[in-house]
mmCIF file of C-alpha atoms in Angstrom:
data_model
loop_
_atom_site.group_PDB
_atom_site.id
_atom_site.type_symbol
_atom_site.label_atom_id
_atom_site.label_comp_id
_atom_site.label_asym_id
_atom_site.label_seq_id
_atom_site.Cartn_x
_atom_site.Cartn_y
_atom_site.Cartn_z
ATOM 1 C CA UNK A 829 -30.277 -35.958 43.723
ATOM 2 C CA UNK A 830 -30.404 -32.030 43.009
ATOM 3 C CA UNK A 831 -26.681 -32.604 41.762
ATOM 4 C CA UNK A 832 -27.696 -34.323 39.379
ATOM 5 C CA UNK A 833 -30.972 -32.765 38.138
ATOM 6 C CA UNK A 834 -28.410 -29.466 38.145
ATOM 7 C CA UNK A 835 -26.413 -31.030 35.770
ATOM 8 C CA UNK A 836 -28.737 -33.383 33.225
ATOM 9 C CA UNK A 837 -28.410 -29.945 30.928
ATOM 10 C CA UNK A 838 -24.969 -28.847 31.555
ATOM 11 C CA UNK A 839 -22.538 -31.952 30.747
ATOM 12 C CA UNK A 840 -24.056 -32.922 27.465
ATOM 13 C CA UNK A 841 -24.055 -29.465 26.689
ATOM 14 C CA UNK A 842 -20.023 -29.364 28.072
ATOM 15 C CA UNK A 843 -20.034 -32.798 25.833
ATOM 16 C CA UNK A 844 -21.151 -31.069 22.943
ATOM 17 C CA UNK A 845 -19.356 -28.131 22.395
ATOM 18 C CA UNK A 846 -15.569 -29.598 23.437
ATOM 19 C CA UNK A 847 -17.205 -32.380 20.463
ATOM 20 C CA UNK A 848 -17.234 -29.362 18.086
ATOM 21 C CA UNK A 849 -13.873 -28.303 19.059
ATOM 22 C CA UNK A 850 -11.836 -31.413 18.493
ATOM 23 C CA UNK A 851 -14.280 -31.804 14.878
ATOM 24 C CA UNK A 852 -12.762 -28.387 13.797
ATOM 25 C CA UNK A 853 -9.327 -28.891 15.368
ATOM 26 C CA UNK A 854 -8.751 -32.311 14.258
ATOM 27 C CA UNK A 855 -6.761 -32.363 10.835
ATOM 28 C CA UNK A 856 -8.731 -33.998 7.846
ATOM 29 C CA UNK A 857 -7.403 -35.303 4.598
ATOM 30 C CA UNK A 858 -8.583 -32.268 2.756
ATOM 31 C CA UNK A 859 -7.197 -29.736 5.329
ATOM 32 C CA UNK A 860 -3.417 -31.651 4.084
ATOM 33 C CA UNK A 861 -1.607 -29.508 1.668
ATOM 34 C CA UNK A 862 -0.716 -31.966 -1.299
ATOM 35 C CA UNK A 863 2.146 -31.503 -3.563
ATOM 36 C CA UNK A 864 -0.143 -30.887 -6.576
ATOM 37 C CA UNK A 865 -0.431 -27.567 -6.471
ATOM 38 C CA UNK A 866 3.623 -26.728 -5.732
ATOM 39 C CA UNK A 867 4.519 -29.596 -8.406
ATOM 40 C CA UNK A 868 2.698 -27.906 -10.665
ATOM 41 C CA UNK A 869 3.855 -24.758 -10.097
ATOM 42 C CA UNK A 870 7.552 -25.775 -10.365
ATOM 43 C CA UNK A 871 6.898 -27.399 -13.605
ATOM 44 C CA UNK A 872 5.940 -23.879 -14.988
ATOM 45 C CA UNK A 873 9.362 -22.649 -13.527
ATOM 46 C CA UNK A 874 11.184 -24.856 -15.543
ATOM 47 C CA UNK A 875 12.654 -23.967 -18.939
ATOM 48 C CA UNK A 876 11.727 -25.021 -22.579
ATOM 49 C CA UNK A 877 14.160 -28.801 -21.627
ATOM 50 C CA UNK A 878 12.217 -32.143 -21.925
ATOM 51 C CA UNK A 879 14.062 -33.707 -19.281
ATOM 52 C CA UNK A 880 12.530 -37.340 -17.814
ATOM 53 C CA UNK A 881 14.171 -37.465 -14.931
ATOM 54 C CA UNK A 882 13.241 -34.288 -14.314
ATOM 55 C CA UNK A 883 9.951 -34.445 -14.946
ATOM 56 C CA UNK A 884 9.648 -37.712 -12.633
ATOM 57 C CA UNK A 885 11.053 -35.921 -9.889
ATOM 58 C CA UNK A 886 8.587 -33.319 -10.218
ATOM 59 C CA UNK A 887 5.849 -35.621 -10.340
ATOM 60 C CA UNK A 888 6.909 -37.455 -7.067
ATOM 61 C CA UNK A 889 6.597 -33.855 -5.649
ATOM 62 C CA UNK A 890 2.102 -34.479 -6.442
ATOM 63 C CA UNK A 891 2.111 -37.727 -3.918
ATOM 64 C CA UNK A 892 3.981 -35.716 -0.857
ATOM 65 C CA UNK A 893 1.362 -34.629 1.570
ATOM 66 C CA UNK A 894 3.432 -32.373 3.789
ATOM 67 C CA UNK A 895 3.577 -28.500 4.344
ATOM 68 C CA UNK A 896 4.830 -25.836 1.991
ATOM 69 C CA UNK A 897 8.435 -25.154 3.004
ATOM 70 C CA UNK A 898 8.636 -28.708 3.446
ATOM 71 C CA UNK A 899 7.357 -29.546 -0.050
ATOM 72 C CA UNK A 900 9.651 -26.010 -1.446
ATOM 73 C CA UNK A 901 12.940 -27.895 0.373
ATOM 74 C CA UNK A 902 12.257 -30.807 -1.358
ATOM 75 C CA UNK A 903 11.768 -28.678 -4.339
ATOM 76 C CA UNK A 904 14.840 -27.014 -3.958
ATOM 77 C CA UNK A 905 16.960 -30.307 -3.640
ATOM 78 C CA UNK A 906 15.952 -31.105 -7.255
ATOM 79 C CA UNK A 907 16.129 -28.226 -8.742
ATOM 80 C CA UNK A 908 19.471 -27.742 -7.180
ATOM 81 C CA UNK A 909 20.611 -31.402 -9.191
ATOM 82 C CA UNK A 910 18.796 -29.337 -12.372
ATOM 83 C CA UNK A 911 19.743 -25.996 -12.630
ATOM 84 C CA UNK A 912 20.453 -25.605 -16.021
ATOM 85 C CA UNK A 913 16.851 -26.146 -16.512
ATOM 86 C CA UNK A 914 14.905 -23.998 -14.295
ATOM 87 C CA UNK A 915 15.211 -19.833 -15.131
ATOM 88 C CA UNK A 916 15.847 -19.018 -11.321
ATOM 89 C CA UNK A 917 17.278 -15.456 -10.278
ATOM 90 C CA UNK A 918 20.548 -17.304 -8.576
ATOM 91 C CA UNK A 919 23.771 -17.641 -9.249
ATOM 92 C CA UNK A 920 24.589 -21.269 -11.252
ATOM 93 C CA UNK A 921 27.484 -21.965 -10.292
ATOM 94 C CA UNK A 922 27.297 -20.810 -6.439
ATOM 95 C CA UNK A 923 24.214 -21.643 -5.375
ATOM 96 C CA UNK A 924 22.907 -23.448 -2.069
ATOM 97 C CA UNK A 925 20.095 -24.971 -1.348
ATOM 98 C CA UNK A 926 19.072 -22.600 0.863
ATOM 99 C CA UNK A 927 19.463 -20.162 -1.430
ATOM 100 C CA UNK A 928 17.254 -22.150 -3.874
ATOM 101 C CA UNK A 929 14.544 -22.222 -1.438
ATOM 102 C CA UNK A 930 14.362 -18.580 -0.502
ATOM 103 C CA UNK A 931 14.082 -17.532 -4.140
ATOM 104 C CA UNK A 932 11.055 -20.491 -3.916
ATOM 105 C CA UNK A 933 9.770 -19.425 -1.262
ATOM 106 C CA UNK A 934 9.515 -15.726 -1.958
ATOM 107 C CA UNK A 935 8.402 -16.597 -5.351
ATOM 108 C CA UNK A 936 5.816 -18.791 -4.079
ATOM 109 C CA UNK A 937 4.283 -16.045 -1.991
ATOM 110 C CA UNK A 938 4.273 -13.768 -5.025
ATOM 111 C CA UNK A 939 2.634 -16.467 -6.838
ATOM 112 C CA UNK A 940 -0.334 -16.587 -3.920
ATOM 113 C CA UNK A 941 -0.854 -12.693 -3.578
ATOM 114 C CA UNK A 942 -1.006 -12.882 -7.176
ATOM 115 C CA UNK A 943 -3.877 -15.882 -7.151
ATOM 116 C CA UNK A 944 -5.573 -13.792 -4.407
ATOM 117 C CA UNK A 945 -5.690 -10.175 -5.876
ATOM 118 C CA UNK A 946 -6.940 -12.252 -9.376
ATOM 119 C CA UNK A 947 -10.046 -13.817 -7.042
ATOM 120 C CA UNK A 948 -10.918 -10.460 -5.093
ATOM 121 C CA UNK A 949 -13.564 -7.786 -6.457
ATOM 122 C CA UNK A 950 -11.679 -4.079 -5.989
ATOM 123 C CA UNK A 951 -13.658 -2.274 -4.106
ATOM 124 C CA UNK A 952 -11.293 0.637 -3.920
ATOM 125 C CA UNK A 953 -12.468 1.894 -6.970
ATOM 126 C CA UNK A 954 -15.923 3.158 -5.726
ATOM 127 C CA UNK A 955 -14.376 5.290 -3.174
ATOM 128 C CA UNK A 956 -12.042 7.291 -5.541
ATOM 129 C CA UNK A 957 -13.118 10.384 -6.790
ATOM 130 C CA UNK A 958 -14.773 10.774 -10.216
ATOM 131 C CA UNK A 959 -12.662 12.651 -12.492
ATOM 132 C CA UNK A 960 -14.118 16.050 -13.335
ATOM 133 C CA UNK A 961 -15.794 16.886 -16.393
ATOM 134 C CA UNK A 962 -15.898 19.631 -18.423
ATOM 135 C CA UNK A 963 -19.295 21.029 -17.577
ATOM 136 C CA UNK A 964 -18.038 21.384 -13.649
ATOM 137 C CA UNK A 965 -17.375 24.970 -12.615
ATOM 138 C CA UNK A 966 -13.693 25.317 -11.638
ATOM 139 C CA UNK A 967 -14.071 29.082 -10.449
ATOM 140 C CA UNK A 968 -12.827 30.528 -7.261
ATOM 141 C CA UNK A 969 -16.368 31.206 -6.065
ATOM 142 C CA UNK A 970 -17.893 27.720 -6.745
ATOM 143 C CA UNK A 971 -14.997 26.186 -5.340
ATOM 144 C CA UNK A 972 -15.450 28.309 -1.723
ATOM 145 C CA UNK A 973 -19.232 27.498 -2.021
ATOM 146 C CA UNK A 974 -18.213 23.660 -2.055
ATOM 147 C CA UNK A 975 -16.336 23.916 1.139
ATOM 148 C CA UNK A 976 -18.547 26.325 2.765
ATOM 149 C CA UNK A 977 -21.552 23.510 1.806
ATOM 150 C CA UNK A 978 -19.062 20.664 3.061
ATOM 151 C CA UNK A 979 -18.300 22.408 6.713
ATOM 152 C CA UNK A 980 -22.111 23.104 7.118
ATOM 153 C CA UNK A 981 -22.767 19.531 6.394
ATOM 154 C CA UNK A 982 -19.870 18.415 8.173
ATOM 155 C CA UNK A 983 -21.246 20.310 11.686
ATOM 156 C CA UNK A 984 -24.850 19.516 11.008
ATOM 157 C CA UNK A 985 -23.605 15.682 11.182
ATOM 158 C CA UNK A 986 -21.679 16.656 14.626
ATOM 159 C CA UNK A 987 -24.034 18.694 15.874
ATOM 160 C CA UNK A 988 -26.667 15.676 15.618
ATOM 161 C CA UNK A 989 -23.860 13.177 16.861
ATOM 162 C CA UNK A 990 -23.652 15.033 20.064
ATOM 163 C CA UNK A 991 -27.865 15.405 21.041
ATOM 164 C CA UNK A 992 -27.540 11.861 20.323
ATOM 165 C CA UNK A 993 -24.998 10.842 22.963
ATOM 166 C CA UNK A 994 -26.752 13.816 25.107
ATOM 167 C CA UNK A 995 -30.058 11.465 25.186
ATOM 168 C CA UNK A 996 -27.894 8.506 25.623
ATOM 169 C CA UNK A 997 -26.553 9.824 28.628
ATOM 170 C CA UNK A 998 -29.735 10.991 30.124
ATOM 171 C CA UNK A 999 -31.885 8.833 29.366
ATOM 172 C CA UNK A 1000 -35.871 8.823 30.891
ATOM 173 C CA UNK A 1001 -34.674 13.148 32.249
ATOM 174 C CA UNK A 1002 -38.644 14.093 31.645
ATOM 175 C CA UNK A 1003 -40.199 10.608 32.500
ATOM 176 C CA UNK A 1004 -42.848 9.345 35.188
ATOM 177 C CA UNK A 1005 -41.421 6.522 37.289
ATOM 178 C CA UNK A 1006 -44.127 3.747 38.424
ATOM 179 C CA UNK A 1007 -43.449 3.304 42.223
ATOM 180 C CA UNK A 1008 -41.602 6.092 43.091
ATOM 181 C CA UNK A 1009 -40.933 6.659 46.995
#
């Protein structure tokens, strides 16, 4: 009976948690890549032709629910049928379909760096020095007062680091213990 009054809190807690797992493991509809995004892409590859075949071939690409180099294979099969109207850095006349798909795929992962840099804020900026203006001393003497301020600073900082970890290290050196033999 202690078995089991052990374990009323433990197994649908166990339950629970490998519940949460398989709900964030498990793939969803929305976790599916769809070809909307790549179809769309490759229709901005293409060139100035109005081609409806080509266009209906393209569009297929929006129903396929598969990954990316499966969708950019399938990509690369019709655009290899249509190359005269796609601008694509490869050769007409020799080109594979492999060598279709590397130029996709490589241009697809220029195309996502390029959506991700656009979303991010630049942070860098705030670091980088502010350019100098024309009021700022430039002499030798201000310039050796700077560094001289800098290193003072700079061991000040250190000097405080190290009491710190000194106290960490010793902690309750000068106290009373309750109890003591």
């Amino acid at each position: 009976m202690r078995f089991f009054r052990s374990h009323t809190v433990k197994v649908p807690l166990l339950l629970l948690i490998v519940t949460g797992i398989i709900f964030v493991a498990w793939p969803r509809e929305d976790r599916i890549q769809t070809g909307e995004s790549v179809s769309a892409w490759i229709m901005a590859l293409r060139a100035d032709t109005d081609n409806p075949e080509l266009h209906g071939k393209i569009y297929s690409l929006r129903s396929e629910k598969d990954d990316i180099p499966g969708l950019l294979r399938k990509a690369s099969a019709i655009i290899g049928e249509h190359q005269d109207d796609f601008t694509l850095p490869v050769d007409e006349g020799n080109a594979t379909n492999d060598d279709i798909y590397n130029t996709l795929l490589l241009k697809w992962t220029l195309h996502q760096q390029e959506a991700v840099t656009d979303t991010l804020t630049i942070l860098d900026r705030q670091v980088q020095v502010p350019p100098a203006s024309e009021k700022d001393d430039k002499s030798l003497l201000s310039q050796v007062t700077n560094s001289i301020q800098f290193i003072i600073g700079a061991y000040s900082r250190v000097s405080e680091a190290i009491d710190y970890i000194r106290m960490i290290l010793r902690p309750l050196a000068g106290g009373i213990s309750i109890n003591a033999p």
